[in-house]
PDB file of C-alpha atoms in Angstrom:
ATOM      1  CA  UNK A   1       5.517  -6.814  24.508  1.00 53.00           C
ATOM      2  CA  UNK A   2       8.596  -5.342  22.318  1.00 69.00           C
ATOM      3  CA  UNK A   3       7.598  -3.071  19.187  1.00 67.00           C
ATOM      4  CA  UNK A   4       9.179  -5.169  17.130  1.00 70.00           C
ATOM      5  CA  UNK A   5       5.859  -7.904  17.911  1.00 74.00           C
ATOM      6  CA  UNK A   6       3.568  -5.622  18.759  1.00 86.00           C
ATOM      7  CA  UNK A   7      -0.128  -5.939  16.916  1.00 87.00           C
ATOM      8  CA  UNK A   8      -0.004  -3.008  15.043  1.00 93.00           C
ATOM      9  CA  UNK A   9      -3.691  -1.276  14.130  1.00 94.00           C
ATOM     10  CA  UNK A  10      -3.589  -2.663  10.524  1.00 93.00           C
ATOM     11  CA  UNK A  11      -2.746  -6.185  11.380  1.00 92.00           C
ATOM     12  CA  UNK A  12      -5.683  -6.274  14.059  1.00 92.00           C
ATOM     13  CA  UNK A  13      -8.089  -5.458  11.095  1.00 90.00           C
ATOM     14  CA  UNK A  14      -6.544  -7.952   8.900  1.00 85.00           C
ATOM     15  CA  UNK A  15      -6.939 -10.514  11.803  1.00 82.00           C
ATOM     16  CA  UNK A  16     -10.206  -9.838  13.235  1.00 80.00           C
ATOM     17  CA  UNK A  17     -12.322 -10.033  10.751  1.00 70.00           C
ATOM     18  CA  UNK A  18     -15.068 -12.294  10.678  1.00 61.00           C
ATOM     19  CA  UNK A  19     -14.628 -15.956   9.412  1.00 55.00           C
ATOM     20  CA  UNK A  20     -15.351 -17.326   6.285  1.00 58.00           C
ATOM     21  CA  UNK A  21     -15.917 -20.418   4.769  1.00 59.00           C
ATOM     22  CA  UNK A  22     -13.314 -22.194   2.915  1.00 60.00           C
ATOM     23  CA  UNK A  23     -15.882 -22.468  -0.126  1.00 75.00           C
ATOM     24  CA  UNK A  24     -14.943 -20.665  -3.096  1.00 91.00           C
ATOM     25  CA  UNK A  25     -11.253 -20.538  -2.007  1.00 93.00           C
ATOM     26  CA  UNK A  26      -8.167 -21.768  -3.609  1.00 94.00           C
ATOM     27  CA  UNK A  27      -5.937 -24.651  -2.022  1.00 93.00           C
ATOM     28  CA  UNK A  28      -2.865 -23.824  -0.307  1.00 92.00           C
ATOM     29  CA  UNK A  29      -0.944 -25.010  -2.790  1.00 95.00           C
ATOM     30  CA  UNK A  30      -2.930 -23.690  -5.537  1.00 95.00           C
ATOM     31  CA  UNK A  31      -2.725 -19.857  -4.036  1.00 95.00           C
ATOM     32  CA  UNK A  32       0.910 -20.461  -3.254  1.00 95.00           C
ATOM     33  CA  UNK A  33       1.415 -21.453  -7.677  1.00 96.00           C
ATOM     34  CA  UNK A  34      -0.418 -18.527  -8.604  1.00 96.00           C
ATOM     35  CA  UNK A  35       2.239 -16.387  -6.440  1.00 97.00           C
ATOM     36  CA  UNK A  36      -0.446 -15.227  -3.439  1.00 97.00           C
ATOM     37  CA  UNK A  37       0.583 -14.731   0.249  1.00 95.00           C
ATOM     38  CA  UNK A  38      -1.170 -17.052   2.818  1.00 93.00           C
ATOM     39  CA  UNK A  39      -0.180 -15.347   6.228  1.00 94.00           C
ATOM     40  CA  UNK A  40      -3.390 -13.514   5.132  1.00 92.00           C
ATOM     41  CA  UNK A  41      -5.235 -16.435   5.303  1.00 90.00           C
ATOM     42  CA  UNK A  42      -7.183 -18.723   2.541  1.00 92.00           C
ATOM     43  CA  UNK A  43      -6.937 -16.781  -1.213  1.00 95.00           C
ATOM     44  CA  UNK A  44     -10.427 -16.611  -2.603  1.00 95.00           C
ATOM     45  CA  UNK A  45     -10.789 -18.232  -6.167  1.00 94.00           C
ATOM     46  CA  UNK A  46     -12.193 -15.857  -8.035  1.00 95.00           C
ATOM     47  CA  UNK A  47      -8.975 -13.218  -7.543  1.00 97.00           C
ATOM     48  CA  UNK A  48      -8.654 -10.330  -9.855  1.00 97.00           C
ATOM     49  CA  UNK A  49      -6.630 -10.393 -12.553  1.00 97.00           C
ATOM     50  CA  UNK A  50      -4.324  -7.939 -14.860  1.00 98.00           C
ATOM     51  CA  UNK A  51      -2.746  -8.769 -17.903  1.00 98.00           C
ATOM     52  CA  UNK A  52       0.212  -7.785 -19.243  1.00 98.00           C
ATOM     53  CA  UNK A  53      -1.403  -6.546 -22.996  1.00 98.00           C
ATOM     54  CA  UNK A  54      -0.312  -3.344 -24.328  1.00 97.00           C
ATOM     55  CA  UNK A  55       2.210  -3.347 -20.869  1.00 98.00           C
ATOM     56  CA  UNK A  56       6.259  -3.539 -20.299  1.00 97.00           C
ATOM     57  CA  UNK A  57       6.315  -5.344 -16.675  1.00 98.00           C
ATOM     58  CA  UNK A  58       8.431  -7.331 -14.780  1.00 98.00           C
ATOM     59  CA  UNK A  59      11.460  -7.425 -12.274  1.00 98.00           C
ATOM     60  CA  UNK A  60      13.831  -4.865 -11.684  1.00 98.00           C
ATOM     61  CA  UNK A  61      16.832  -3.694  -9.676  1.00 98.00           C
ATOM     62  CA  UNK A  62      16.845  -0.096  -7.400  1.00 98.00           C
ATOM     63  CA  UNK A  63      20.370   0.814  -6.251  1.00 98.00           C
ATOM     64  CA  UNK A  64      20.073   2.048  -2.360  1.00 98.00           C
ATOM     65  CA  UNK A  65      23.120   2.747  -0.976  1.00 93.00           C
ATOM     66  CA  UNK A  66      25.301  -0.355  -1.579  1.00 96.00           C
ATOM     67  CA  UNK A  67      22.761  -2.691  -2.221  1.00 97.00           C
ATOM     68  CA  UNK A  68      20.371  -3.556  -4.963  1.00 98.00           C
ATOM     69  CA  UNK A  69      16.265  -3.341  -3.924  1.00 98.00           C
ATOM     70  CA  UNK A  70      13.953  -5.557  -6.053  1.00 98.00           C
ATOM     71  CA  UNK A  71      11.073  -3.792  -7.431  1.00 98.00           C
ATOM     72  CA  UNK A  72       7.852  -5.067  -9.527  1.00 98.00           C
ATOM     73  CA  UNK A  73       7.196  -2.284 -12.616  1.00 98.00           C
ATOM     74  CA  UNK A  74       4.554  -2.499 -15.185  1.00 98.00           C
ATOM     75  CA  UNK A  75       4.405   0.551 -17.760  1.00 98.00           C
ATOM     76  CA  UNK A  76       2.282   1.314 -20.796  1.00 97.00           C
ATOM     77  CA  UNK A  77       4.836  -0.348 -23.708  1.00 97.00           C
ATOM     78  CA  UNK A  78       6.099   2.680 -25.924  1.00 90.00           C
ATOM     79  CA  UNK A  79       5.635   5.275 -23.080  1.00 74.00           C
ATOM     80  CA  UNK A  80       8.674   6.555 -21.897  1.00 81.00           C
ATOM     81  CA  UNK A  81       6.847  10.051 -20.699  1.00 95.00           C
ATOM     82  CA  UNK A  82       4.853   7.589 -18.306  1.00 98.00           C
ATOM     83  CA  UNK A  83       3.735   9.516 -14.949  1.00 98.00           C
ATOM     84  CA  UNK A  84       5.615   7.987 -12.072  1.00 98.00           C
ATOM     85  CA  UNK A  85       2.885   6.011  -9.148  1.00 99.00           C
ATOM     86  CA  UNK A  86       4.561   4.159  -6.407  1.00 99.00           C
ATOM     87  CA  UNK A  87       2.328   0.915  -5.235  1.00 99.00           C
ATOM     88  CA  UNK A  88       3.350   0.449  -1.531  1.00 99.00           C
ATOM     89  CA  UNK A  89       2.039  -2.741  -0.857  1.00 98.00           C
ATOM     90  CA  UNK A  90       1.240  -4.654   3.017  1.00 97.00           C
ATOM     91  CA  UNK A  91       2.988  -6.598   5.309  1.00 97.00           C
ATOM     92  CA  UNK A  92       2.839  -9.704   3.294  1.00 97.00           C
ATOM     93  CA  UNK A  93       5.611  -8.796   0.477  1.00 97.00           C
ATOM     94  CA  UNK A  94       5.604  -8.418  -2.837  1.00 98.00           C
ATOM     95  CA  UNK A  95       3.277 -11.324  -3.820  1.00 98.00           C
ATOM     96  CA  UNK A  96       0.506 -11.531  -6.627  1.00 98.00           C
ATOM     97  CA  UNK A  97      -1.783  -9.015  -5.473  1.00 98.00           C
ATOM     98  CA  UNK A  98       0.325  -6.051  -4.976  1.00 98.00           C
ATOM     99  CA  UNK A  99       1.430  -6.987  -8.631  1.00 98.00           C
ATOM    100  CA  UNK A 100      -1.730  -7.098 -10.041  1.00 98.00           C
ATOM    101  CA  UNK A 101      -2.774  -3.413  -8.819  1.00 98.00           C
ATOM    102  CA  UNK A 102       0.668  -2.485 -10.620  1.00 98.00           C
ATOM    103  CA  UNK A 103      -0.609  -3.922 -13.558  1.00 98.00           C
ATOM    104  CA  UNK A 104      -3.988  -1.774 -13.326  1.00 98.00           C
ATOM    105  CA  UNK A 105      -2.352   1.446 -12.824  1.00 98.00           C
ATOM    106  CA  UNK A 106      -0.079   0.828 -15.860  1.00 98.00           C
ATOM    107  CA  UNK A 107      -3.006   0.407 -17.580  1.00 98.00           C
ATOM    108  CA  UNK A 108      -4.712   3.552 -16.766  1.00 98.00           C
ATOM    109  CA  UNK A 109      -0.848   5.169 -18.146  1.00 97.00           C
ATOM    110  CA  UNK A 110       1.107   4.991 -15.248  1.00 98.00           C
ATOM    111  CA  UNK A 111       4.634   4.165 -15.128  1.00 98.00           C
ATOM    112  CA  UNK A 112       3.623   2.233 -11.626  1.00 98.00           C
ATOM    113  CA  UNK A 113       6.129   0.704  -9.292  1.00 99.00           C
ATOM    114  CA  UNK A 114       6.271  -1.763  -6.264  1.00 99.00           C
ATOM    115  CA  UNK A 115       9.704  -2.038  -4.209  1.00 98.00           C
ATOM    116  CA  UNK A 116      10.046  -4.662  -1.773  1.00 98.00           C
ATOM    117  CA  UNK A 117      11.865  -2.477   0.621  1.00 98.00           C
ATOM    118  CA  UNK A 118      11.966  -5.437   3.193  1.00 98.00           C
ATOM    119  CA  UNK A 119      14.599  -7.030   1.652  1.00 98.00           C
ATOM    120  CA  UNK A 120      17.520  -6.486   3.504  1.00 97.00           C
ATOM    121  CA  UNK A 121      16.049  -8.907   5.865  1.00 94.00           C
ATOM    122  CA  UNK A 122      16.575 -12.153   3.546  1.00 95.00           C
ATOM    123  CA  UNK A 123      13.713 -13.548   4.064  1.00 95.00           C
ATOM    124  CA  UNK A 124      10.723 -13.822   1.553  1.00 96.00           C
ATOM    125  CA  UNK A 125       7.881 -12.002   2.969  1.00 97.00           C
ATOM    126  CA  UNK A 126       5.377 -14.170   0.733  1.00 96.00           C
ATOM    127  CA  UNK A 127       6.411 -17.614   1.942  1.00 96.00           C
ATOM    128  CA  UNK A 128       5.980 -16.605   5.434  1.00 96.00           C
ATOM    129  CA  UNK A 129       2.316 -18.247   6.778  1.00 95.00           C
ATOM    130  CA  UNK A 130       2.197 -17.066   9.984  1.00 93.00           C
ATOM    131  CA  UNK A 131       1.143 -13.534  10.472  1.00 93.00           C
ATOM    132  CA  UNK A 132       3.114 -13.023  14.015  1.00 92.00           C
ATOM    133  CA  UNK A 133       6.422 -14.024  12.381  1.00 95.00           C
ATOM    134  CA  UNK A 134       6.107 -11.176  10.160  1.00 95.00           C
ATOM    135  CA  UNK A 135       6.050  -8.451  12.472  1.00 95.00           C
ATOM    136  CA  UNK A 136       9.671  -8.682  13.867  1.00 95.00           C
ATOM    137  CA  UNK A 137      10.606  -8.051  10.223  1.00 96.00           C
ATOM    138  CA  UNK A 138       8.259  -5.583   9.510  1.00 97.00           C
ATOM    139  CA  UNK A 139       7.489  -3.464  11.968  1.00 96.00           C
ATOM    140  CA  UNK A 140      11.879  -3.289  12.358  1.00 96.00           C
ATOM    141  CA  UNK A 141      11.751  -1.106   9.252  1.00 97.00           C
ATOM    142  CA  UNK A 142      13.060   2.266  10.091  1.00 98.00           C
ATOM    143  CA  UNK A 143      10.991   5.303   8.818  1.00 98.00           C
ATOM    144  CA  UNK A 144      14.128   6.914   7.404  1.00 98.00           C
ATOM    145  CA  UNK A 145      15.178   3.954   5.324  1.00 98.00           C
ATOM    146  CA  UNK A 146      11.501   3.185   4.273  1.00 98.00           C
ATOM    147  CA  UNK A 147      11.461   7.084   2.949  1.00 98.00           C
ATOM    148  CA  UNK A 148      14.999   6.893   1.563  1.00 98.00           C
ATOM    149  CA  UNK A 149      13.911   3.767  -0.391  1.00 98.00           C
ATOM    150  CA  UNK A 150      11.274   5.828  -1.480  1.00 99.00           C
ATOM    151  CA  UNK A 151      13.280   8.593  -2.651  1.00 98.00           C
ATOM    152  CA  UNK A 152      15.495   5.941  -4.741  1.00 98.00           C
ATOM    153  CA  UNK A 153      12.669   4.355  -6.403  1.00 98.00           C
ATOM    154  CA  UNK A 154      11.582   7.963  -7.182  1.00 98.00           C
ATOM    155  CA  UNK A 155      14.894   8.421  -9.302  1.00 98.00           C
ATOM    156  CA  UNK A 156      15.127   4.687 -10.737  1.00 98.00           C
ATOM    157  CA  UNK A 157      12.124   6.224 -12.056  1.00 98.00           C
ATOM    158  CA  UNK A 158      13.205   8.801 -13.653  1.00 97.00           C
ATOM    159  CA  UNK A 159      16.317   7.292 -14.984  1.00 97.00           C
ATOM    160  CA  UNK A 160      13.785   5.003 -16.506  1.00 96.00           C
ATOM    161  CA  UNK A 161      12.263   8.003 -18.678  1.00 96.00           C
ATOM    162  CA  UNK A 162       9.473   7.941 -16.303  1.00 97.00           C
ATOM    163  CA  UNK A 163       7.949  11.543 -15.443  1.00 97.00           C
ATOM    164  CA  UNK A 164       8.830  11.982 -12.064  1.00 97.00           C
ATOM    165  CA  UNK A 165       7.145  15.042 -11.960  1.00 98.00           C
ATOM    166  CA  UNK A 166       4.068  13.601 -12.248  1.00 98.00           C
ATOM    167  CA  UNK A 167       4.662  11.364  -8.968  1.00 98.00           C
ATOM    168  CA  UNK A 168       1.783   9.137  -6.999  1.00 99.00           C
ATOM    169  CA  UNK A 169       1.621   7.106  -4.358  1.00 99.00           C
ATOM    170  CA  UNK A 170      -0.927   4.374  -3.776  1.00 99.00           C
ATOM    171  CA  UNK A 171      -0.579   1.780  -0.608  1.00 98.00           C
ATOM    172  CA  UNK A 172      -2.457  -0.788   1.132  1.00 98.00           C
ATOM    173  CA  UNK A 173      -2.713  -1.579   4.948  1.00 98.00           C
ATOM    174  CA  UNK A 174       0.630  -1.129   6.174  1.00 98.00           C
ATOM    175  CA  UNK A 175       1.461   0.687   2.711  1.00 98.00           C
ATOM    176  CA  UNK A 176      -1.477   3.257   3.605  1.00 98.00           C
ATOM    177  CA  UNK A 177       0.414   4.358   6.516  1.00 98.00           C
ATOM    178  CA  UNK A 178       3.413   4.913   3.965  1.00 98.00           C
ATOM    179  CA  UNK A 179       1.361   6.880   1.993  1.00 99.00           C
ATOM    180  CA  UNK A 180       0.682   9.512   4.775  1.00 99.00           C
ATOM    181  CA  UNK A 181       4.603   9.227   5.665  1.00 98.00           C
ATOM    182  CA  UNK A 182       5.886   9.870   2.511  1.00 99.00           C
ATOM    183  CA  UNK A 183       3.225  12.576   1.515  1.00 99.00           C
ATOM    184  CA  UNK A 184       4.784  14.663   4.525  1.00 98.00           C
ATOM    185  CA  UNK A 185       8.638  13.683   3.521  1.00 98.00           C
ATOM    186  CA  UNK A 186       8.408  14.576  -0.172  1.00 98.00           C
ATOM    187  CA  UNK A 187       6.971  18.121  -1.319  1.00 98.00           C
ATOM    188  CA  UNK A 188       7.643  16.628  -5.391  1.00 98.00           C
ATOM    189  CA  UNK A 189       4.798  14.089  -4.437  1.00 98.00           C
ATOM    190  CA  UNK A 190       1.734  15.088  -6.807  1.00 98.00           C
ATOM    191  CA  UNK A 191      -0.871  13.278  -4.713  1.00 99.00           C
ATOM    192  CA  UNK A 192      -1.142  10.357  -2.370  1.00 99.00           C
ATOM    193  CA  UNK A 193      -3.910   7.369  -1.897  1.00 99.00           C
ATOM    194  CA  UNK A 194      -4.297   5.594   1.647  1.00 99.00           C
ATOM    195  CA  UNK A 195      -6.442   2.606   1.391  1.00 98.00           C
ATOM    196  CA  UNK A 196      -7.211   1.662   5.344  1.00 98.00           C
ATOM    197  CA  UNK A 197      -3.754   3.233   6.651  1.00 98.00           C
ATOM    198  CA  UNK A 198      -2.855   3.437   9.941  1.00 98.00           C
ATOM    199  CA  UNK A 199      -3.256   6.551  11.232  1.00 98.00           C
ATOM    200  CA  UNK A 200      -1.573   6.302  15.246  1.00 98.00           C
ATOM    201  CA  UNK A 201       1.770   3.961  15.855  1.00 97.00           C
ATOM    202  CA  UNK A 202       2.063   1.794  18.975  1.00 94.00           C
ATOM    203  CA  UNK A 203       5.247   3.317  20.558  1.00 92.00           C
ATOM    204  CA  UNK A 204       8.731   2.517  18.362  1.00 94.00           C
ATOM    205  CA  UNK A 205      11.502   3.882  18.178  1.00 95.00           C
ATOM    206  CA  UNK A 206      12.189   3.584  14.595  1.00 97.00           C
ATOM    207  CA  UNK A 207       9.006   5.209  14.074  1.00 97.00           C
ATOM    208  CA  UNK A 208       9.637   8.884  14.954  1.00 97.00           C
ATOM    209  CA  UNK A 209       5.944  10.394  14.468  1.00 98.00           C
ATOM    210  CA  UNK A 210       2.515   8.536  13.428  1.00 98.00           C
ATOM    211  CA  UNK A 211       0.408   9.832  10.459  1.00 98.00           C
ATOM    212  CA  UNK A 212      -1.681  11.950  12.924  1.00 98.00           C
ATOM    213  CA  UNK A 213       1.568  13.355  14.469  1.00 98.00           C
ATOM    214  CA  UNK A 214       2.636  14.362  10.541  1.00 98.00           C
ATOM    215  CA  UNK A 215      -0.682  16.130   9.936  1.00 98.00           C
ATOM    216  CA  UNK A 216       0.496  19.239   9.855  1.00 98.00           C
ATOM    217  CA  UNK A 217       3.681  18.605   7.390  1.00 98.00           C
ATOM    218  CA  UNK A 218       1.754  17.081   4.922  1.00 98.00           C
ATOM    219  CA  UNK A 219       3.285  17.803   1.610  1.00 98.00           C
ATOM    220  CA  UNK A 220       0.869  16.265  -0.891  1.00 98.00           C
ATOM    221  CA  UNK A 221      -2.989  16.085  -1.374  1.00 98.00           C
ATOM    222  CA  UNK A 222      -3.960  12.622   0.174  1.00 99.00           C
ATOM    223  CA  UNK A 223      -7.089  11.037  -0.287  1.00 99.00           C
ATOM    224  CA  UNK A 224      -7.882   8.240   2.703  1.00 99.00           C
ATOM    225  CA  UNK A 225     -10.485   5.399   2.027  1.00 99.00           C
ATOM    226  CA  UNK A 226     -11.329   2.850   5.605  1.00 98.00           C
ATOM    227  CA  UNK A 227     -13.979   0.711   6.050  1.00 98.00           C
ATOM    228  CA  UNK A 228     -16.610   1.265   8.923  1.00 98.00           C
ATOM    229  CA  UNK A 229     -15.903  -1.918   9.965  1.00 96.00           C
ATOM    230  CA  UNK A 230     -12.659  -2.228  10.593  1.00 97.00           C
ATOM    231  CA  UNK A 231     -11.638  -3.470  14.136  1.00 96.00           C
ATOM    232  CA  UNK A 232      -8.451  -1.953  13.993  1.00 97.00           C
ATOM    233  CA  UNK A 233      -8.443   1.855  13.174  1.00 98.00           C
ATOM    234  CA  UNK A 234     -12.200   3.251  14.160  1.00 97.00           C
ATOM    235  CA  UNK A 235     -14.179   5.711  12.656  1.00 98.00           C
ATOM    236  CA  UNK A 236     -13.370   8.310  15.861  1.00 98.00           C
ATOM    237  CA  UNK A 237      -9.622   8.150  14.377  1.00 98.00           C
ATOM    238  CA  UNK A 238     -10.043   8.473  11.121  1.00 98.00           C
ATOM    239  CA  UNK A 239     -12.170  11.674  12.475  1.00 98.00           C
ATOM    240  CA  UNK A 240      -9.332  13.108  14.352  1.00 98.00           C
ATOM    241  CA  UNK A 241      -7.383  12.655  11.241  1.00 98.00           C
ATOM    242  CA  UNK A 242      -9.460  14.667   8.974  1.00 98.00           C
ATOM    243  CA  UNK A 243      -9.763  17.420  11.711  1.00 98.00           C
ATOM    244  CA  UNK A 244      -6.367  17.250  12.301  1.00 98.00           C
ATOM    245  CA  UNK A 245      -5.393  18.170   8.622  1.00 98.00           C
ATOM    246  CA  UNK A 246      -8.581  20.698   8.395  1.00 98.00           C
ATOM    247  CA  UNK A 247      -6.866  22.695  11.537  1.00 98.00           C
ATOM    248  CA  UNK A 248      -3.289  22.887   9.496  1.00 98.00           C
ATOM    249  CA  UNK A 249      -4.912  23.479   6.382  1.00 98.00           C
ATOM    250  CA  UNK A 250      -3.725  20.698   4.657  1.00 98.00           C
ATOM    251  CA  UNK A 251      -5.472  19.332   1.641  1.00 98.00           C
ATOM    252  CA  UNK A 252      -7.395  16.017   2.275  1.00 98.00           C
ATOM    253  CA  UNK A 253     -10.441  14.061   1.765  1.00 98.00           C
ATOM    254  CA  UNK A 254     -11.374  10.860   3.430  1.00 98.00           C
ATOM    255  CA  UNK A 255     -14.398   8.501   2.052  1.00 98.00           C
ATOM    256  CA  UNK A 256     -15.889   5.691   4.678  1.00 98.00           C
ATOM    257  CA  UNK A 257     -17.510   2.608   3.565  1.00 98.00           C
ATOM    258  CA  UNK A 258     -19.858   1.787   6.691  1.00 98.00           C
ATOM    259  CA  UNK A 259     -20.068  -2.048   6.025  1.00 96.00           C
ATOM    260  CA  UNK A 260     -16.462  -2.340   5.033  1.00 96.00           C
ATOM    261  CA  UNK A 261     -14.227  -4.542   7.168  1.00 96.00           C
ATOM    262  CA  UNK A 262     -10.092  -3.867   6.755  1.00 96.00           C
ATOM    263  CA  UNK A 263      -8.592  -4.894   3.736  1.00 96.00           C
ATOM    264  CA  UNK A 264     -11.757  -4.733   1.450  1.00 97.00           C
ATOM    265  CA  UNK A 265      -9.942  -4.032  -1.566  1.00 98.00           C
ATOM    266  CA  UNK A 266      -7.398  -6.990  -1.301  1.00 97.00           C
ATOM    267  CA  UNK A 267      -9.722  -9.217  -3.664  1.00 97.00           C
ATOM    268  CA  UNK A 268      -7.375 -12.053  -2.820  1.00 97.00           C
ATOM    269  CA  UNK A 269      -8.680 -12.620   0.768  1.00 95.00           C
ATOM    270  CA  UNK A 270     -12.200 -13.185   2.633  1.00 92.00           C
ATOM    271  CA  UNK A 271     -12.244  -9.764   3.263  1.00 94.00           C
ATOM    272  CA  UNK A 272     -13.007  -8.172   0.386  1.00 95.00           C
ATOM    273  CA  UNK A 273     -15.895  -6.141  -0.816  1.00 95.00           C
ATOM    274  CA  UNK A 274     -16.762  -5.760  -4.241  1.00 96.00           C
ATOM    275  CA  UNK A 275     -18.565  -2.544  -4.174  1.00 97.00           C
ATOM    276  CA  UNK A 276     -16.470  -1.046  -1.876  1.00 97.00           C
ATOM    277  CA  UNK A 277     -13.453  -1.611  -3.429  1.00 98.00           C
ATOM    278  CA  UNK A 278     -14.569  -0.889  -6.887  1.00 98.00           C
ATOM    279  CA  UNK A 279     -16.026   2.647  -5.458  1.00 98.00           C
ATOM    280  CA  UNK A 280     -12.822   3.112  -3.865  1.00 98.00           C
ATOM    281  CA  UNK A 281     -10.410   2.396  -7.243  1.00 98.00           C
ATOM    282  CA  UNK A 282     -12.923   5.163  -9.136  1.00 98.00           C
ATOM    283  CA  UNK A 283     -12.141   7.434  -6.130  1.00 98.00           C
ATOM    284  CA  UNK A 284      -8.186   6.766  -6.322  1.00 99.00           C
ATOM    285  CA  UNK A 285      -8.289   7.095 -10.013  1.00 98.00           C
ATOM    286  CA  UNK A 286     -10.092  10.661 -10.014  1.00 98.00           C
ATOM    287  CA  UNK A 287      -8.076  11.929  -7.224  1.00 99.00           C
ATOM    288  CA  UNK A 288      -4.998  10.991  -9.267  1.00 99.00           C
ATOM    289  CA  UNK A 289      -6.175  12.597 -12.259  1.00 98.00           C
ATOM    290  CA  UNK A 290      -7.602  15.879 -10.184  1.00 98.00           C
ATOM    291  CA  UNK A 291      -3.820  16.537  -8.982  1.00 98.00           C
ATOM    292  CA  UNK A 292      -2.034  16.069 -12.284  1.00 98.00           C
ATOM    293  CA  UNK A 293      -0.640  12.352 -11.647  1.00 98.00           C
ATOM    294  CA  UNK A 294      -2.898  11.120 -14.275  1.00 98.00           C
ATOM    295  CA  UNK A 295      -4.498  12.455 -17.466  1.00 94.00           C
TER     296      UNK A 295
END
């Protein structure tokens, strides 16, 4: 098996989690209106969601290099002082959920942001429904051009009269493990959030060190939040993780939610958790605010 299909930690937790009925789930074509990825699987009804009250949000333009990345933003309307939180979002695209969550942090003040760094690809992440054709595209992505994407968002930002100095990052699955990759790439990075990361890479070239490898260049406070029950990145791991950064001295704290399977915060799919999830946006929110991203 080539890296480029390889079943990466994150995507066995997102597909090996138990069944569920299709009760209380939206059609296909229903989740696909309301904007919601379905190489996830069915979208549950009762989604969460963010309005756009009291909020400037929409679709924007980064310039990377030669070419133009689309980005979601939502910012408090009237705030141009706005601290700066990227929202790095899963293999799935930028689709409905991912926006949402950009929503919610604009609502708690931030000026927060979602690129859809796949894009050089062509294809629209959210219309694929197959989770296996997504991982030539995704798991292609090149650190370096995932970090310098990063980096460009980070100064759209600013350009924006966002306050970059007051810089977050938030990601989900796949955008956990960019949290711990960027939080050892950029020492301006305030504090970082990893829901259910990745934490050790299958072998891939374009993926010079794992989050465990980075441990001891972490840049930023990170705060990591996995569910006991995921079937892709165990307990033991998330273990060596914490010990890892301990032994360098790096600043870290890691919450477990023992009956949590992978992806318990996505409240779009079967595997989410209320409680867990709700526990877990307190804990994101106060870490934020305890390293100066929020106030």
């Amino acid at each position: 098996m080539s890296f480029e299909t390889t079943m990466t930690s994150d995507v066995v937790g997102l597909t090996k989690v138990a069944p569920v009925s299709r009760r209380g789930f939206m059609s296909a074509t229903a989740a696909v209106a309301a904007g919601y990825t379905l190489a996830a699987g069915p979208v549950r009804a009762e989604v969460v969601a963010t309005d756009t009250n009291g909020l400037q949000a929409g679709d924007a333009k980064v310039k990377v290099g030669s070419e133009e990345m689309p980005v979601y933003f939502a910012r408090p309307a009237g705030n141009t002082k706005a601290p700066v939180i990227i929202v790095a979002m899963e293999i799935f695209g930028l689709h409905e959920y991912i926006k949402d969550v950009t929503r919610r942090l604009a609502k708690l003040g931030a000026f927060a942001i979602a690129p859809d760094y796949y894009f050089r690809k062509g294809t629209d992440l959210t219309k694929i429904t197959d989770i296996k054709e997504l991982l030539p595209i995704v798991n292609a992505k090149p650190d370096a051009e995932l970090l310098s994407d990063l980096d460009a968002v980070v100064a759209w930002a600013g350009s924006q009269a966002g306050d970059a100095a007051k810089l977050g990052i938030i990601g989900f699955c796949r955008g956990g493990r960019t949290v711990w990759e960027y939080a050892a790439h950029n020492s301006s990075l305030k504090a970082g959030v990893a829901f259910y990361g990745s934490l050790v890479d299958p072998a891939n070239p374009l993926w010079p060190k794992s989050p465990m490898q980075l441990a001891p260049e972490m840049k930023a406070p990170v705060l990591g939040l996995y569910g006991g029950a995921d079937t892709g990145i165990p307990v033991a791991q998330v273990e060596q993780m914490k010990a890892a950064l301990a032994e360098n001295k790096k600043t870290a704290e890691f919450k477990v939610y023992p009956e949590a399977p992978h992806g318990f915060h996505a409240d779009y799919r079967g595997s989410y958790r209320k409680d867990a999830a709700d526990d877990a946006w307190k804990q994101a929110k106060a870490w934020f605010k305890k390293y100066g991203v929020l106030s």
